[in-house]
């Protein structure tokens, strides 16, 4: 499907409320340059899942996004079968087809292939693939796309971004090749951060420094899409329609009151939500900061800490030198990266302080507000992000921007959660209330993020009332 840009109103045939003009002038403390690029549509089709219910039309065949100069293999992997003996056999054949260095030897046997599933990845299934026996080829990262991710993500844009970031900025992993529903990436000797570790003062400073480096990337080099509007508005617009379809399916299933998804289809009013997002957008539109290249998903599962220090490349004048301490962190998963105000990316990261996706499925979706960083912890992050020479005025300005863009993060991920719940809802339609769903409660997550959007929007409106008087 193509990615629509946000026009005068959000979808669902709703009128846009009149703009709320603010009397105060606005200049952002973030002034990293950016530029415009040609827009590019996406043509990713849905997965090949077949439903046991009447639908208007069948889903089209799965098609692969291929990037020029990247090897491709016409293979589709099922992440649910990664423990089956045949999975390793298919993997070895895939790696040979992609001609991945070290993995083409016919001495390698499926029995010695070791897969480690990585927790914290909510959109895709991610594995570390290693071969502990001789000849010990390099460890790889195998990423199998989630079945609903094609609705949410432009894979061609993501691959282009990864290629440019790794080749021109030494940010993120190299992509070795793609296959029908995933890709194979460079592995860094590392581990993902934990939820608690991400909140430590020193680690928070490193994340702030790395985020500033990412925000300094030249948009014209990395982004192929139109950046006339922040990516968050485009995402909400394009995701609302499939989210409405998911709620429509859910409403057809009679659920007992004690069911974990009972009342969600009635609790979530997408028409009202779209109108309120438009009101919110109008509220902050007159003072939107410059957009930067934003990661938009800086949660602990997307932040790797190296277990061995990296050194500068041999081609560098400083070859062999140890990199700065913050470069112990490697940022991965750029599938949601897009132009956004820096404050949106920071606000979104602060929300991730409140989640622990490693908890049992019953509670992993829950936003623990008590873990949200205090003002002192936020300012610790801001100083690292802006530099220790930042003035108090700059710190205060960034805090205001983060507060203003915080509801946008809740809104975007609320709609995302509904779209991601598609397979769970299809399971309900096909199997009834006995369907248990996957290993993450996307529907409860979506409802929770929407509730926080409304709370923070009301807080923001209350703060704006003196200016609007």
Short mmCIF file of C-alpha atoms in Angstrom, two decimals:
data_model
loop_
_atom_site.label_atom_id
_atom_site.label_comp_id
_atom_site.label_asym_id
_atom_site.label_seq_id
_atom_site.Cartn_x
_atom_site.Cartn_y
_atom_site.Cartn_z
CA UNK A 1 0.00 0.00 0.00
CA UNK A 2 1.14 3.53 -0.60
CA UNK A 3 1.94 5.83 2.27
CA UNK A 4 -0.47 8.76 2.30
CA UNK A 5 0.69 12.10 3.58
CA UNK A 6 -1.31 13.94 6.18
CA UNK A 7 -3.66 16.30 4.43
CA UNK A 8 -6.06 18.79 5.90
CA UNK A 9 -7.69 16.09 8.02
CA UNK A 10 -7.09 12.62 9.33
CA UNK A 11 -8.90 9.73 7.62
CA UNK A 12 -12.32 8.33 8.50
CA UNK A 13 -14.07 11.28 6.84
CA UNK A 14 -13.78 13.44 9.91
CA UNK A 15 -13.67 17.23 9.87
CA UNK A 16 -10.55 18.83 11.24
CA UNK A 17 -11.15 21.13 14.22
CA UNK A 18 -10.12 24.76 13.66
CA UNK A 19 -6.51 25.52 14.61
CA UNK A 20 -5.89 26.80 18.11
CA UNK A 21 -3.67 29.80 17.47
CA UNK A 22 -1.07 30.38 20.14
CA UNK A 23 0.00 33.86 21.02
CA UNK A 24 3.53 33.04 22.11
CA UNK A 25 6.38 32.96 19.59
CA UNK A 26 8.37 29.78 19.28
CA UNK A 27 11.98 28.99 18.46
CA UNK A 28 13.32 25.51 18.94
CA UNK A 29 16.52 24.85 20.85
CA UNK A 30 17.19 22.09 18.30
CA UNK A 31 18.42 23.55 15.04
CA UNK A 32 20.03 20.65 13.18
CA UNK A 33 19.70 21.20 9.44
CA UNK A 34 17.55 19.06 7.19
CA UNK A 35 16.28 19.03 3.64
CA UNK A 36 13.62 17.75 1.33
CA UNK A 37 13.81 14.62 -0.77
CA UNK A 38 11.62 13.05 -3.42
CA UNK A 39 8.69 11.08 -2.09
CA UNK A 40 8.70 7.35 -2.62
CA UNK A 41 5.76 5.01 -2.31
CA UNK A 42 5.83 1.54 -0.88
CA UNK A 43 4.35 -1.54 -2.45
CA UNK A 44 4.69 -4.15 0.26
CA UNK A 45 1.86 -6.69 0.14
CA UNK A 46 0.32 -8.57 3.01
CA UNK A 47 1.45 -12.00 4.17
CA UNK A 48 0.05 -15.20 2.72
CA UNK A 49 -2.12 -15.96 5.74
CA UNK A 50 -5.56 -17.19 4.72
CA UNK A 51 -8.52 -16.42 6.95
CA UNK A 52 -11.44 -18.70 7.70
CA UNK A 53 -13.92 -15.87 7.31
CA UNK A 54 -15.44 -13.85 4.54
CA UNK A 55 -13.31 -10.94 3.42
CA UNK A 56 -13.77 -8.54 0.55
CA UNK A 57 -10.69 -9.81 -1.25
CA UNK A 58 -7.85 -12.23 -0.72
CA UNK A 59 -4.50 -10.88 0.33
CA UNK A 60 -2.01 -10.61 -2.53
CA UNK A 61 0.99 -12.86 -2.80
CA UNK A 62 4.01 -12.03 -0.67
CA UNK A 63 6.54 -10.01 -2.59
CA UNK A 64 10.07 -9.19 -1.57
CA UNK A 65 11.57 -5.78 -1.38
CA UNK A 66 14.94 -5.87 -3.02
CA UNK A 67 17.59 -3.21 -2.84
CA UNK A 68 19.97 -2.81 -5.73
CA UNK A 69 23.36 -4.41 -5.06
CA UNK A 70 22.03 -6.46 -2.13
CA UNK A 71 21.92 -10.24 -2.63
CA UNK A 72 18.44 -11.76 -2.50
CA UNK A 73 17.14 -15.31 -1.98
CA UNK A 74 13.61 -16.42 -2.81
CA UNK A 75 13.12 -18.14 0.56
CA UNK A 76 10.43 -17.59 3.18
CA UNK A 77 11.13 -18.55 6.80
CA UNK A 78 8.61 -19.35 9.53
CA UNK A 79 9.97 -18.04 12.84
CA UNK A 80 7.62 -20.31 14.77
CA UNK A 81 9.51 -23.34 13.43
CA UNK A 82 13.01 -22.21 14.42
CA UNK A 83 13.41 -25.24 16.71
CA UNK A 84 12.64 -27.75 13.97
CA UNK A 85 15.61 -29.73 12.52
CA UNK A 86 14.87 -28.55 8.99
CA UNK A 87 15.11 -24.86 9.93
CA UNK A 88 18.92 -24.96 10.25
CA UNK A 89 19.16 -26.79 6.93
CA UNK A 90 17.19 -24.07 5.19
CA UNK A 91 19.30 -21.41 6.91
CA UNK A 92 22.57 -22.83 5.64
CA UNK A 93 21.17 -22.99 2.12
CA UNK A 94 19.98 -19.38 2.46
CA UNK A 95 23.39 -18.16 3.64
CA UNK A 96 25.12 -19.91 0.76
CA UNK A 97 22.71 -18.36 -1.73
CA UNK A 98 23.40 -14.92 -0.27
CA UNK A 99 27.14 -15.69 -0.36
CA UNK A 100 27.68 -14.50 3.19
CA UNK A 101 31.41 -14.59 4.01
CA UNK A 102 32.36 -17.66 6.03
CA UNK A 103 29.01 -19.39 5.61
CA UNK A 104 29.45 -20.87 2.13
CA UNK A 105 31.58 -23.83 3.18
CA UNK A 106 29.95 -27.23 2.70
CA UNK A 107 31.79 -28.37 5.85
CA UNK A 108 29.06 -26.63 7.86
CA UNK A 109 26.35 -28.98 9.09
CA UNK A 110 22.83 -28.08 10.31
CA UNK A 111 23.37 -29.94 13.60
CA UNK A 112 26.02 -27.41 14.69
CA UNK A 113 24.05 -24.28 13.83
CA UNK A 114 23.08 -22.47 17.03
CA UNK A 115 20.13 -20.04 17.20
CA UNK A 116 19.48 -17.65 20.06
CA UNK A 117 16.13 -15.86 19.99
CA UNK A 118 16.38 -12.26 21.16
CA UNK A 119 13.76 -10.85 23.50
CA UNK A 120 12.43 -7.30 23.31
CA UNK A 121 11.73 -7.34 19.57
CA UNK A 122 7.99 -6.71 19.14
CA UNK A 123 7.65 -6.28 15.38
CA UNK A 124 10.01 -8.99 14.07
CA UNK A 125 11.50 -12.26 15.25
CA UNK A 126 15.25 -11.73 15.75
CA UNK A 127 17.91 -14.41 16.19
CA UNK A 128 21.66 -14.56 16.68
CA UNK A 129 22.97 -17.35 14.41
CA UNK A 130 26.35 -18.85 15.29
CA UNK A 131 28.43 -21.93 14.54
CA UNK A 132 30.59 -22.75 17.60
CA UNK A 133 32.56 -25.52 15.87
CA UNK A 134 35.38 -25.09 13.37
CA UNK A 135 35.58 -23.34 10.95
CA UNK A 136 33.60 -20.90 13.18
CA UNK A 137 32.11 -18.46 10.63
CA UNK A 138 31.10 -15.00 11.96
CA UNK A 139 27.91 -14.78 13.98
CA UNK A 140 24.97 -13.26 12.10
CA UNK A 141 21.71 -11.53 12.96
CA UNK A 142 18.66 -13.10 11.34
CA UNK A 143 15.59 -10.88 11.19
CA UNK A 144 12.26 -12.43 10.16
CA UNK A 145 9.61 -9.81 9.54
CA UNK A 146 6.39 -9.97 11.54
CA UNK A 147 3.30 -11.00 9.58
CA UNK A 148 1.59 -7.61 10.00
CA UNK A 149 4.68 -5.45 9.67
CA UNK A 150 4.12 -4.76 5.98
CA UNK A 151 1.18 -2.53 6.91
CA UNK A 152 3.39 -0.53 9.25
CA UNK A 153 6.80 -0.36 7.60
CA UNK A 154 8.21 0.52 4.21
CA UNK A 155 10.87 -2.16 3.83
CA UNK A 156 12.51 -0.54 0.78
CA UNK A 157 12.97 2.70 2.71
CA UNK A 158 14.26 0.81 5.73
CA UNK A 159 16.83 -1.09 3.68
CA UNK A 160 17.97 2.10 1.97
CA UNK A 161 18.34 3.78 5.36
CA UNK A 162 20.33 0.89 6.82
CA UNK A 163 22.64 0.80 3.81
CA UNK A 164 23.42 4.51 3.94
CA UNK A 165 23.81 4.65 7.72
CA UNK A 166 26.24 1.73 7.81
CA UNK A 167 28.24 2.64 4.69
CA UNK A 168 28.44 6.43 5.10
CA UNK A 169 28.05 7.05 8.84
CA UNK A 170 29.20 3.77 10.45
CA UNK A 171 25.88 3.69 12.32
CA UNK A 172 24.06 0.41 12.69
CA UNK A 173 24.72 -2.99 11.12
CA UNK A 174 25.69 -3.91 7.58
CA UNK A 175 23.01 -5.83 5.66
CA UNK A 176 24.40 -8.95 3.97
CA UNK A 177 21.28 -9.82 2.02
CA UNK A 178 17.51 -10.17 2.03
CA UNK A 179 15.02 -12.96 1.57
CA UNK A 180 11.26 -13.14 1.03
CA UNK A 181 10.29 -12.13 4.57
CA UNK A 182 13.44 -10.91 6.23
CA UNK A 183 17.11 -10.06 6.06
CA UNK A 184 20.54 -11.08 7.39
CA UNK A 185 22.66 -8.47 9.18
CA UNK A 186 26.06 -7.94 10.70
CA UNK A 187 26.45 -9.10 14.29
CA UNK A 188 28.22 -7.05 16.93
CA UNK A 189 29.65 -8.88 19.98
CA UNK A 190 27.03 -7.42 22.26
CA UNK A 191 23.94 -7.86 24.36
CA UNK A 192 20.74 -5.89 24.52
CA UNK A 193 20.31 -3.51 27.41
CA UNK A 194 17.88 -4.39 30.16
CA UNK A 195 15.01 -2.13 31.11
CA UNK A 196 16.71 -1.20 34.39
CA UNK A 197 20.12 -0.65 32.78
CA UNK A 198 18.67 1.81 30.28
CA UNK A 199 17.57 4.01 33.19
CA UNK A 200 21.01 4.21 34.84
CA UNK A 201 22.46 7.79 34.86
CA UNK A 202 25.65 6.96 32.94
CA UNK A 203 23.82 4.84 30.41
CA UNK A 204 21.21 7.56 29.94
CA UNK A 205 24.00 10.02 29.12
CA UNK A 206 25.45 7.64 26.54
CA UNK A 207 22.04 7.20 24.94
CA UNK A 208 21.66 10.99 24.82
CA UNK A 209 25.03 11.39 23.09
CA UNK A 210 24.29 8.65 20.57
CA UNK A 211 20.87 10.09 19.85
CA UNK A 212 22.42 13.49 19.13
CA UNK A 213 24.83 11.83 16.67
CA UNK A 214 21.91 10.16 14.93
CA UNK A 215 19.95 13.41 14.79
CA UNK A 216 22.94 15.06 13.10
CA UNK A 217 22.73 12.75 10.07
CA UNK A 218 22.07 14.59 6.80
CA UNK A 219 18.40 14.00 6.00
CA UNK A 220 18.91 14.47 2.27
CA UNK A 221 21.29 11.50 2.21
CA UNK A 222 19.22 9.11 4.28
CA UNK A 223 15.54 9.86 3.72
CA UNK A 224 13.94 9.08 0.39
CA UNK A 225 10.40 10.13 1.35
CA UNK A 226 8.80 13.54 1.53
CA UNK A 227 9.57 15.30 4.81
CA UNK A 228 7.17 18.20 4.53
CA UNK A 229 5.47 16.85 7.67
CA UNK A 230 6.83 14.93 10.66
CA UNK A 231 6.73 11.18 10.18
CA UNK A 232 4.55 10.66 13.25
CA UNK A 233 1.57 12.31 11.50
CA UNK A 234 2.10 10.22 8.36
CA UNK A 235 2.27 7.03 10.42
CA UNK A 236 -0.91 7.76 12.33
CA UNK A 237 -2.71 8.62 9.10
CA UNK A 238 -1.67 5.49 7.20
CA UNK A 239 -2.18 3.14 10.16
CA UNK A 240 -5.65 4.33 11.16
CA UNK A 241 -7.44 2.50 8.36
CA UNK A 242 -6.00 -0.98 9.07
CA UNK A 243 -6.48 -0.29 12.80
CA UNK A 244 -10.16 0.38 12.16
CA UNK A 245 -10.39 -2.91 10.26
CA UNK A 246 -8.92 -4.79 13.22
CA UNK A 247 -11.42 -3.22 15.62
CA UNK A 248 -14.21 -4.04 13.18
CA UNK A 249 -13.25 -7.72 13.23
CA UNK A 250 -12.93 -7.69 17.02
CA UNK A 251 -16.43 -6.24 17.40
CA UNK A 252 -17.87 -9.29 15.59
CA UNK A 253 -16.61 -11.70 18.26
CA UNK A 254 -18.86 -12.10 21.34
CA UNK A 255 -16.47 -12.13 24.30
CA UNK A 256 -17.35 -12.89 27.92
CA UNK A 257 -16.84 -10.00 30.34
CA UNK A 258 -13.89 -11.73 32.01
CA UNK A 259 -12.01 -12.09 28.71
CA UNK A 260 -8.76 -10.10 28.51
CA UNK A 261 -9.98 -8.29 25.39
CA UNK A 262 -13.57 -7.71 26.46
CA UNK A 263 -14.88 -4.17 25.82
CA UNK A 264 -11.79 -3.05 23.90
CA UNK A 265 -13.73 -2.63 20.66
CA UNK A 266 -16.18 -0.33 22.46
CA UNK A 267 -13.62 1.40 24.71
CA UNK A 268 -11.60 2.58 21.70
CA UNK A 269 -13.41 5.16 19.58
CA UNK A 270 -11.19 5.75 16.56
CA UNK A 271 -13.43 8.52 15.18
CA UNK A 272 -13.03 10.52 18.36
CA UNK A 273 -9.35 9.65 18.51
CA UNK A 274 -8.75 10.94 14.97
CA UNK A 275 -10.52 14.20 15.80
CA UNK A 276 -8.52 14.63 19.01
CA UNK A 277 -5.25 13.95 17.22
CA UNK A 278 -6.19 16.66 14.72
CA UNK A 279 -6.92 19.04 17.59
CA UNK A 280 -3.59 18.19 19.18
CA UNK A 281 -1.75 18.59 15.89
CA UNK A 282 -3.29 22.02 15.44
CA UNK A 283 -2.33 22.94 19.00
CA UNK A 284 1.39 22.48 18.36
CA UNK A 285 1.55 23.08 14.59
CA UNK A 286 2.51 26.74 14.85
CA UNK A 287 5.71 25.87 16.70
CA UNK A 288 6.91 22.58 15.24
CA UNK A 289 10.69 22.35 15.65
CA UNK A 290 12.90 21.44 12.69
CA UNK A 291 12.78 17.75 11.85
CA UNK A 292 15.83 15.52 12.27
CA UNK A 293 16.56 11.93 11.35
CA UNK A 294 14.86 10.25 14.32
CA UNK A 295 15.00 6.61 15.36
CA UNK A 296 11.49 6.76 16.92
CA UNK A 297 11.86 3.45 18.79
CA UNK A 298 14.74 3.88 21.22
CA UNK A 299 13.69 1.13 23.61
CA UNK A 300 16.17 -1.07 25.44
CA UNK A 301 15.76 -3.97 23.01
CA UNK A 302 17.07 -1.77 20.19
CA UNK A 303 20.16 -0.65 22.11
CA UNK A 304 23.10 -3.06 22.15
CA UNK A 305 26.04 -2.81 24.52
CA UNK A 306 29.28 -4.15 23.10
CA UNK A 307 30.96 -6.93 25.00
CA UNK A 308 34.23 -6.23 23.16
CA UNK A 309 35.42 -2.66 22.49
CA UNK A 310 35.28 -1.56 18.88
CA UNK A 311 38.28 0.17 17.35
CA UNK A 312 38.47 2.60 14.49
CA UNK A 313 38.72 1.04 11.00
CA UNK A 314 42.16 0.36 9.54
CA UNK A 315 41.46 2.95 6.83
CA UNK A 316 41.05 5.70 9.41
CA UNK A 317 43.94 8.07 10.34
CA UNK A 318 43.22 6.99 13.93
CA UNK A 319 43.29 3.27 13.09
CA UNK A 320 43.32 1.08 16.18
CA UNK A 321 42.23 3.81 18.58
CA UNK A 322 39.48 2.99 21.04
CA UNK A 323 36.23 4.75 20.22
CA UNK A 324 34.50 7.15 22.68
CA UNK A 325 32.74 5.51 25.67
CA UNK A 326 29.25 6.16 24.30
CA UNK A 327 30.16 4.08 21.25
CA UNK A 328 29.85 1.03 23.46
CA UNK A 329 26.21 1.43 22.46
CA UNK A 330 25.08 0.25 19.04
CA UNK A 331 21.68 1.43 17.83
CA UNK A 332 19.73 -1.11 15.76
CA UNK A 333 16.23 -1.54 14.27
CA UNK A 334 15.65 1.52 12.11
CA UNK A 335 12.36 0.23 10.70
CA UNK A 336 10.37 3.11 12.22
CA UNK A 337 13.02 5.76 11.62
CA UNK A 338 11.75 8.90 9.87
CA UNK A 339 12.03 12.68 10.01
CA UNK A 340 10.56 13.95 13.27
CA UNK A 341 11.29 16.69 15.78
CA UNK A 342 14.13 15.67 18.07
CA UNK A 343 11.78 16.23 21.01
CA UNK A 344 9.48 13.49 19.69
CA UNK A 345 12.34 10.98 19.64
CA UNK A 346 13.40 11.97 23.16
CA UNK A 347 9.84 11.88 24.50
CA UNK A 348 9.35 8.45 22.98
CA UNK A 349 12.56 7.22 24.63
CA UNK A 350 11.38 8.49 28.02
CA UNK A 351 8.15 6.52 27.61
CA UNK A 352 10.22 3.39 27.06
CA UNK A 353 11.58 3.80 30.58
CA UNK A 354 8.10 2.70 31.68
CA UNK A 355 8.04 -0.67 29.91
CA UNK A 356 9.67 -4.02 30.57
CA UNK A 357 8.90 -6.33 27.67
CA UNK A 358 10.72 -9.22 29.33
CA UNK A 359 7.93 -9.61 31.89
CA UNK A 360 5.25 -12.30 31.44
CA UNK A 361 2.75 -11.71 28.65
CA UNK A 362 0.07 -10.75 31.19
CA UNK A 363 1.97 -7.60 32.24
CA UNK A 364 4.62 -6.92 29.58
CA UNK A 365 2.29 -4.44 27.84
CA UNK A 366 1.78 -2.30 30.95
CA UNK A 367 3.13 1.26 31.17
CA UNK A 368 4.66 1.65 34.65
CA UNK A 369 4.39 5.41 35.13
CA UNK A 370 6.50 5.30 38.29
CA UNK A 371 9.53 4.55 36.11
CA UNK A 372 9.14 7.68 34.00
CA UNK A 373 12.32 9.78 34.47
CA UNK A 374 12.12 12.56 37.02
CA UNK A 375 12.98 16.11 35.98
CA UNK A 376 16.50 15.62 37.30
CA UNK A 377 16.96 12.47 35.22
CA UNK A 378 15.52 14.15 32.14
CA UNK A 379 17.93 17.05 32.56
CA UNK A 380 20.80 14.56 32.92
CA UNK A 381 19.79 13.23 29.48
CA UNK A 382 19.38 16.75 28.03
CA UNK A 383 22.87 17.81 29.14
CA UNK A 384 24.41 14.80 27.44
CA UNK A 385 22.30 15.40 24.33
CA UNK A 386 22.95 19.15 24.05
CA UNK A 387 26.49 19.10 25.43
CA UNK A 388 27.65 20.13 28.87
CA UNK A 389 27.96 23.75 27.75
CA UNK A 390 24.16 23.94 27.33
CA UNK A 391 22.56 26.87 29.12
CA UNK A 392 19.68 26.60 31.57
CA UNK A 393 17.48 28.29 29.00
CA UNK A 394 18.29 25.61 26.43
CA UNK A 395 17.58 22.84 28.92
CA UNK A 396 14.25 24.41 29.82
CA UNK A 397 13.34 24.87 26.16
CA UNK A 398 14.06 21.23 25.33
CA UNK A 399 11.98 20.16 28.32
CA UNK A 400 9.04 22.19 26.98
CA UNK A 401 9.39 20.64 23.54
CA UNK A 402 9.53 17.11 24.94
CA UNK A 403 6.40 17.75 27.00
CA UNK A 404 4.58 19.08 23.93
CA UNK A 405 5.51 16.11 21.71
CA UNK A 406 4.99 13.44 24.35
CA UNK A 407 1.29 12.81 23.48
CA UNK A 408 2.28 12.20 19.84
CA UNK A 409 4.31 9.17 20.85
CA UNK A 410 1.39 7.65 22.75
CA UNK A 411 -0.92 8.30 19.81
CA UNK A 412 1.37 6.67 17.26
CA UNK A 413 2.02 3.52 19.27
CA UNK A 414 -1.65 3.18 20.20
CA UNK A 415 -2.57 2.84 16.52
CA UNK A 416 0.47 0.61 15.95
CA UNK A 417 -0.73 -1.74 18.68
CA UNK A 418 -4.11 -2.14 17.01
CA UNK A 419 -2.55 -3.00 13.66
CA UNK A 420 -0.15 -5.45 15.30
CA UNK A 421 -3.11 -7.17 16.99
CA UNK A 422 -4.47 -8.27 13.62
CA UNK A 423 -3.31 -11.88 13.84
CA UNK A 424 -4.63 -12.22 17.41
CA UNK A 425 -8.03 -10.94 16.32
CA UNK A 426 -8.08 -13.26 13.31
CA UNK A 427 -7.38 -16.08 15.76
CA UNK A 428 -10.42 -15.05 17.77
CA UNK A 429 -12.59 -14.99 14.66
CA UNK A 430 -11.38 -18.42 13.56
CA UNK A 431 -11.10 -20.21 16.91
CA UNK A 432 -13.37 -18.28 19.26
CA UNK A 433 -12.58 -17.30 22.82
CA UNK A 434 -10.21 -20.25 23.26
CA UNK A 435 -7.64 -18.42 21.11
CA UNK A 436 -4.86 -17.24 23.42
CA UNK A 437 -3.09 -14.78 21.16
CA UNK A 438 0.65 -14.29 20.80
CA UNK A 439 3.37 -13.51 23.31
CA UNK A 440 2.46 -9.83 23.61
CA UNK A 441 -0.92 -8.29 24.39
CA UNK A 442 -1.11 -5.70 21.61
CA UNK A 443 -4.75 -4.81 22.24
CA UNK A 444 -4.26 -3.99 25.92
CA UNK A 445 -1.09 -2.13 25.00
CA UNK A 446 -2.99 -0.07 22.40
CA UNK A 447 -5.75 0.82 24.83
CA UNK A 448 -3.21 1.80 27.48
CA UNK A 449 -1.23 4.06 25.13
CA UNK A 450 -4.46 5.70 23.98
CA UNK A 451 -5.46 6.40 27.58
CA UNK A 452 -2.10 8.07 28.18
CA UNK A 453 -2.49 10.12 25.01
CA UNK A 454 -5.73 11.57 26.38
CA UNK A 455 -4.22 12.22 29.80
CA UNK A 456 -1.22 14.06 28.43
CA UNK A 457 -3.29 15.95 25.88
CA UNK A 458 -5.54 17.28 28.62
CA UNK A 459 -2.49 18.26 30.70
CA UNK A 460 -1.06 20.12 27.69
CA UNK A 461 -4.34 21.91 27.01
CA UNK A 462 -4.47 23.03 30.65
CA UNK A 463 -0.95 24.41 30.38
CA UNK A 464 -1.87 26.30 27.18
CA UNK A 465 -4.99 27.98 28.59
CA UNK A 466 -3.14 31.03 29.99
CA UNK A 467 -1.61 31.64 26.53
CA UNK A 468 -4.96 31.26 24.82
CA UNK A 469 -6.81 33.62 27.17
#
